[in-house]
Amino acid sequence: MDTDHNFINLTTENLSDEHVCCIIRSKKFHPGIEAKRQWLAARLEEGHVFRKLDIKGTVFIEYAPLETAWVPVTGNNYYYLYCLWVAGPFKGKGYARSLMEYCLADAKEKGKSGICMLGSNKQKAWLSDQNFAKKFDFKVVDTTDNGYELLALSLDGTTPQFTKQAKSQKIENKELTIYYDMQCPYVYQTIEMIRQYCKTNTIPLSLIQVDTLQKAKDLPCVFNNFGVFYKGTFETVNLLDITSLKRILNK
């Protein structure tokens, strides 16, 4: 098991110098990375935690107090786990366990009621591994009609829940509608790709940037940083590529 000194937490002081794991930045400017840095700079002051292995690779956990987490989930005194990701050659070395154990120890130390995260009854891309979370005794505490789940590790018997609006999963607008924020560095390029595809193919598109906590809490669907509607119905939290975009538009 790797010891703690291998890990570092991002702070307002080191944020500009450290890579943010998901897209390893080269010398070139990357708009998605810079957008994430700006988003993180404001969040870190709210108790948001981004902890990573001190290497050039994808090994990190990201979580925040539920009260200031940009998700339509309510609960008292919980942490919300946005992302736990260990990729490539770093898998199988105990890093994910170390990161989850850090989050759990942090929750206990701060007297939190527990930790919650978004999952689904069938593992989806762009969501943390829920089978791994269940090894830590995360349990399903709320569900939506289309198979998304709220998983929680309760430390005091209380449980969080999706907001009523998040479960509605319907909007008036019938055209392709995407809610997004800048937390994930991949969002920027995904939005630009979709914007270009829809423009080229004259497909009506509504892009709604979730740029405040209140907007996130009031969302009409489950959300981790991205949410897609078509014909007024919620489709997915997965970031889209052209293939998955076409699949939705052909419905």
CSV table of C-alpha atoms in Angstrom, one decimal:
chain,number,residue,atom,x,y,z
A,1,MET,CA,0.0,0.0,0.0
A,2,ASP,CA,1.4,3.4,-1.0
A,3,THR,CA,1.8,5.9,1.8
A,4,ASP,CA,0.1,9.2,2.2
A,5,HIS,CA,3.2,11.3,1.1
A,6,ASN,CA,2.5,10.2,-2.5
A,7,PHE,CA,-0.7,12.2,-2.5
A,8,ILE,CA,-1.3,15.9,-2.7
A,9,ASN,CA,-4.4,18.1,-2.4
A,10,LEU,CA,-5.0,21.0,-4.7
A,11,THR,CA,-5.1,24.4,-3.0
A,12,THR,CA,-5.6,27.9,-4.2
A,13,GLU,CA,-1.8,28.3,-3.9
A,14,ASN,CA,-0.8,25.2,-6.0
A,15,LEU,CA,-3.8,25.1,-8.4
A,16,SER,CA,-2.1,27.0,-11.2
A,17,ASP,CA,1.1,24.8,-11.1
A,18,GLU,CA,-0.4,21.3,-10.7
A,19,HIS,CA,-2.1,19.2,-13.5
A,20,VAL,CA,-5.7,18.3,-12.8
A,21,CYS,CA,-5.4,14.6,-13.8
A,22,CYS,CA,-8.2,14.1,-16.3
A,23,ILE,CA,-6.5,15.6,-19.3
A,24,ILE,CA,-2.7,15.7,-18.7
A,25,ARG,CA,-1.8,19.2,-20.0
A,26,SER,CA,1.0,19.6,-22.4
A,27,LYS,CA,2.7,23.0,-22.9
A,28,LYS,CA,-0.2,23.9,-25.1
A,29,PHE,CA,-3.2,25.9,-23.7
A,30,HIS,CA,-6.2,23.6,-23.2
A,31,PRO,CA,-9.5,25.5,-22.8
A,32,GLY,CA,-11.2,22.6,-20.9
A,33,ILE,CA,-8.3,22.5,-18.3
A,34,GLU,CA,-8.3,26.3,-17.9
A,35,ALA,CA,-12.1,26.3,-17.4
A,36,LYS,CA,-11.8,23.6,-14.8
A,37,ARG,CA,-9.1,25.6,-13.0
A,38,GLN,CA,-11.3,28.6,-12.8
A,39,TRP,CA,-14.3,26.5,-11.6
A,40,LEU,CA,-12.1,24.8,-9.0
A,41,ALA,CA,-10.6,28.1,-7.7
A,42,ALA,CA,-14.0,29.2,-6.5
A,43,ARG,CA,-14.9,25.8,-5.1
A,44,LEU,CA,-11.8,25.2,-3.1
A,45,GLU,CA,-12.8,28.0,-0.8
A,46,GLU,CA,-16.1,26.1,-0.1
A,47,GLY,CA,-14.4,23.0,1.2
A,48,HIS,CA,-14.2,21.2,-2.2
A,49,VAL,CA,-11.4,18.6,-2.1
A,50,PHE,CA,-9.3,17.5,-5.1
A,51,ARG,CA,-6.7,14.9,-4.0
A,52,LYS,CA,-4.4,13.2,-6.4
A,53,LEU,CA,-1.3,11.0,-6.7
A,54,ASP,CA,1.8,13.1,-7.2
A,55,ILE,CA,2.5,11.7,-10.6
A,56,LYS,CA,1.7,12.6,-14.2
A,57,GLY,CA,-1.3,10.3,-14.5
A,58,THR,CA,-5.0,9.9,-13.7
A,59,VAL,CA,-5.3,9.0,-10.1
A,60,PHE,CA,-7.6,11.3,-8.1
A,61,ILE,CA,-10.7,11.8,-6.0
A,62,GLU,CA,-12.9,14.9,-6.0
A,63,TYR,CA,-15.6,15.6,-3.5
A,64,ALA,CA,-17.4,18.4,-1.7
A,65,PRO,CA,-19.8,19.3,1.1
A,66,LEU,CA,-23.2,18.3,-0.3
A,67,GLU,CA,-24.6,21.8,0.6
A,68,THR,CA,-22.2,23.4,-1.9
A,69,ALA,CA,-22.0,20.5,-4.4
A,70,TRP,CA,-23.3,21.3,-7.8
A,71,VAL,CA,-25.8,18.5,-8.0
A,72,PRO,CA,-29.6,18.3,-7.5
A,73,VAL,CA,-29.2,16.2,-4.3
A,74,THR,CA,-30.3,17.3,-0.8
A,75,GLY,CA,-29.2,16.0,2.5
A,76,ASN,CA,-27.8,17.3,5.8
A,77,ASN,CA,-24.1,17.3,6.5
A,78,TYR,CA,-23.0,14.9,3.8
A,79,TYR,CA,-20.1,14.8,1.4
A,80,TYR,CA,-20.9,14.4,-2.3
A,81,LEU,CA,-18.3,12.3,-4.2
A,82,TYR,CA,-18.1,13.6,-7.8
A,83,CYS,CA,-15.3,11.5,-9.2
A,84,LEU,CA,-12.9,8.7,-8.1
A,85,TRP,CA,-10.8,7.7,-11.1
A,86,VAL,CA,-7.7,5.6,-11.4
A,87,ALA,CA,-6.7,4.9,-15.0
A,88,GLY,CA,-4.2,2.9,-17.1
A,89,PRO,CA,-1.0,1.5,-15.5
A,90,PHE,CA,-2.0,2.9,-12.0
A,91,LYS,CA,-4.9,0.4,-11.6
A,92,GLY,CA,-4.6,-2.5,-9.2
A,93,LYS,CA,-2.1,-0.8,-6.9
A,94,GLY,CA,-4.4,0.2,-4.1
A,95,TYR,CA,-4.7,3.8,-5.0
A,96,ALA,CA,-8.5,3.9,-5.3
A,97,ARG,CA,-8.8,2.3,-1.9
A,98,SER,CA,-6.3,4.9,-0.4
A,99,LEU,CA,-8.3,7.8,-1.9
A,100,MET,CA,-11.7,6.4,-0.7
A,101,GLU,CA,-10.3,5.8,2.7
A,102,TYR,CA,-9.0,9.4,2.9
A,103,CYS,CA,-12.5,10.7,2.0
A,104,LEU,CA,-14.1,8.5,4.6
A,105,ALA,CA,-11.5,9.5,7.3
A,106,ASP,CA,-12.1,13.1,6.4
A,107,ALA,CA,-15.8,12.7,6.7
A,108,LYS,CA,-15.5,11.1,10.1
A,109,GLU,CA,-13.0,13.7,11.3
A,110,LYS,CA,-15.3,16.5,10.3
A,111,GLY,CA,-18.3,14.9,11.9
A,112,LYS,CA,-20.1,14.3,8.6
A,113,SER,CA,-23.3,12.2,8.4
A,114,GLY,CA,-21.9,10.3,5.4
A,115,ILE,CA,-20.8,10.3,1.8
A,116,CYS,CA,-23.0,10.0,-1.3
A,117,MET,CA,-22.5,9.6,-5.0
A,118,LEU,CA,-24.4,9.1,-8.3
A,119,GLY,CA,-24.7,5.6,-9.6
A,120,SER,CA,-27.0,3.6,-11.8
A,121,ASN,CA,-28.5,0.1,-11.8
A,122,LYS,CA,-26.2,-0.7,-14.7
A,123,GLN,CA,-22.7,0.8,-14.5
A,124,LYS,CA,-22.4,3.8,-16.9
A,125,ALA,CA,-19.4,5.5,-18.4
A,126,TRP,CA,-18.5,8.8,-16.7
A,127,LEU,CA,-19.6,7.6,-13.3
A,128,SER,CA,-17.3,6.2,-10.6
A,129,ASP,CA,-17.2,2.4,-10.1
A,130,GLN,CA,-20.2,1.7,-7.9
A,131,ASN,CA,-19.2,-1.9,-7.3
A,132,PHE,CA,-16.0,-0.6,-5.7
A,133,ALA,CA,-18.1,1.9,-3.7
A,134,LYS,CA,-20.3,-0.9,-2.5
A,135,LYS,CA,-17.3,-2.7,-1.0
A,136,PHE,CA,-17.2,0.3,1.4
A,137,ASP,CA,-20.8,-0.3,2.3
A,138,PHE,CA,-22.4,2.3,0.1
A,139,LYS,CA,-26.1,1.5,-0.4
A,140,VAL,CA,-28.8,2.6,-2.8
A,141,VAL,CA,-30.9,5.2,-0.9
A,142,ASP,CA,-32.8,6.8,-3.8
A,143,THR,CA,-33.6,6.0,-7.4
A,144,THR,CA,-35.1,7.6,-10.6
A,145,ASP,CA,-37.5,6.0,-13.0
A,146,ASN,CA,-34.8,5.5,-15.7
A,147,GLY,CA,-32.3,3.6,-13.5
A,148,TYR,CA,-30.1,6.2,-11.9
A,149,GLU,CA,-29.3,5.6,-8.2
A,150,LEU,CA,-28.1,7.7,-5.3
A,151,LEU,CA,-25.6,5.7,-3.3
A,152,ALA,CA,-24.8,6.6,0.3
A,153,LEU,CA,-22.4,5.5,3.0
A,154,SER,CA,-24.3,6.7,6.1
A,155,LEU,CA,-22.4,7.2,9.3
A,156,ASP,CA,-25.4,8.2,11.4
A,157,GLY,CA,-28.5,6.5,9.9
A,158,THR,CA,-29.6,9.6,7.9
A,159,THR,CA,-29.8,9.5,4.1
A,160,PRO,CA,-29.7,12.1,1.3
A,161,GLN,CA,-32.1,12.2,-1.7
A,162,PHE,CA,-32.5,13.4,-5.2
A,163,THR,CA,-34.6,16.6,-5.4
A,164,LYS,CA,-38.2,16.3,-6.6
A,165,GLN,CA,-37.2,18.3,-9.8
A,166,ALA,CA,-34.3,15.9,-10.5
A,167,LYS,CA,-36.7,13.0,-10.6
A,168,SER,CA,-39.1,14.8,-13.0
A,169,GLN,CA,-36.7,14.2,-16.0
A,170,LYS,CA,-38.9,16.3,-18.3
A,171,ILE,CA,-38.6,19.8,-19.8
A,172,GLU,CA,-40.9,21.8,-22.1
A,173,ASN,CA,-38.2,22.3,-24.7
A,174,LYS,CA,-38.4,19.5,-27.3
A,175,GLU,CA,-35.1,20.2,-29.1
A,176,LEU,CA,-31.7,18.7,-28.1
A,177,THR,CA,-31.0,20.4,-24.8
A,178,ILE,CA,-27.8,20.0,-22.8
A,179,TYR,CA,-27.2,21.3,-19.2
A,180,TYR,CA,-23.5,21.4,-18.4
A,181,ASP,CA,-20.9,23.0,-16.1
A,182,MET,CA,-17.2,23.4,-16.4
A,183,GLN,CA,-16.1,21.0,-13.7
A,184,CYS,CA,-15.0,18.3,-16.1
A,185,PRO,CA,-12.2,19.3,-18.5
A,186,TYR,CA,-13.8,17.1,-21.2
A,187,VAL,CA,-17.1,19.1,-21.1
A,188,TYR,CA,-15.6,22.0,-23.1
A,189,GLN,CA,-14.5,20.0,-26.1
A,190,THR,CA,-17.7,17.9,-26.0
A,191,ILE,CA,-19.9,21.0,-26.1
A,192,GLU,CA,-17.9,22.4,-29.0
A,193,MET,CA,-18.1,19.2,-30.9
A,194,ILE,CA,-21.9,19.0,-30.4
A,195,ARG,CA,-22.3,22.7,-31.3
A,196,GLN,CA,-20.4,22.2,-34.6
A,197,TYR,CA,-22.3,19.0,-35.5
A,198,CYS,CA,-25.7,20.6,-34.9
A,199,LYS,CA,-24.7,23.7,-36.8
A,200,THR,CA,-23.4,21.6,-39.8
A,201,ASN,CA,-26.5,19.4,-39.8
A,202,THR,CA,-29.0,22.2,-39.0
A,203,ILE,CA,-30.2,20.5,-35.8
A,204,PRO,CA,-31.8,22.9,-33.2
A,205,LEU,CA,-29.7,23.0,-30.1
A,206,SER,CA,-30.1,24.5,-26.6
A,207,LEU,CA,-27.0,24.7,-24.5
A,208,ILE,CA,-27.6,25.7,-20.9
A,209,GLN,CA,-24.5,26.4,-18.8
A,210,VAL,CA,-25.0,25.7,-15.1
A,211,ASP,CA,-22.9,28.4,-13.6
A,212,THR,CA,-24.3,28.8,-10.1
A,213,LEU,CA,-25.0,26.5,-7.2
A,214,GLN,CA,-28.7,27.4,-7.3
A,215,LYS,CA,-29.0,26.4,-11.0
A,216,ALA,CA,-27.4,23.1,-10.2
A,217,LYS,CA,-29.7,22.4,-7.2
A,218,ASP,CA,-32.8,23.2,-9.4
A,219,LEU,CA,-31.9,21.0,-12.3
A,220,PRO,CA,-34.7,18.8,-13.8
A,221,CYS,CA,-32.5,15.7,-14.0
A,222,VAL,CA,-29.7,13.9,-12.2
A,223,PHE,CA,-26.4,15.6,-12.9
A,224,ASN,CA,-22.7,15.1,-12.2
A,225,ASN,CA,-21.6,17.9,-14.6
A,226,PHE,CA,-23.6,17.1,-17.8
A,227,GLY,CA,-27.2,16.3,-18.6
A,228,VAL,CA,-28.9,15.6,-22.0
A,229,PHE,CA,-32.5,16.0,-23.0
A,230,TYR,CA,-34.2,15.2,-26.3
A,231,LYS,CA,-37.9,15.6,-27.2
A,232,GLY,CA,-38.4,16.9,-23.7
A,233,THR,CA,-37.2,13.7,-22.0
A,234,PHE,CA,-33.9,13.2,-20.1
A,235,GLU,CA,-31.5,10.9,-21.8
A,236,THR,CA,-28.1,10.6,-20.0
A,237,VAL,CA,-25.4,12.1,-17.9
A,238,ASN,CA,-22.7,10.6,-20.2
A,239,LEU,CA,-20.6,12.9,-22.2
A,240,LEU,CA,-21.5,12.3,-25.9
A,241,ASP,CA,-19.4,11.4,-28.9
A,242,ILE,CA,-20.8,11.6,-32.4
A,243,THR,CA,-22.0,8.0,-32.3
A,244,SER,CA,-24.0,8.4,-29.1
A,245,LEU,CA,-25.3,11.8,-30.2
A,246,LYS,CA,-26.7,10.3,-33.4
A,247,ARG,CA,-28.2,7.5,-31.4
A,248,ILE,CA,-30.2,10.0,-29.3
A,249,LEU,CA,-31.2,12.1,-32.3
A,250,ASN,CA,-32.5,9.0,-34.2
A,251,LYS,CA,-35.0,8.2,-31.4
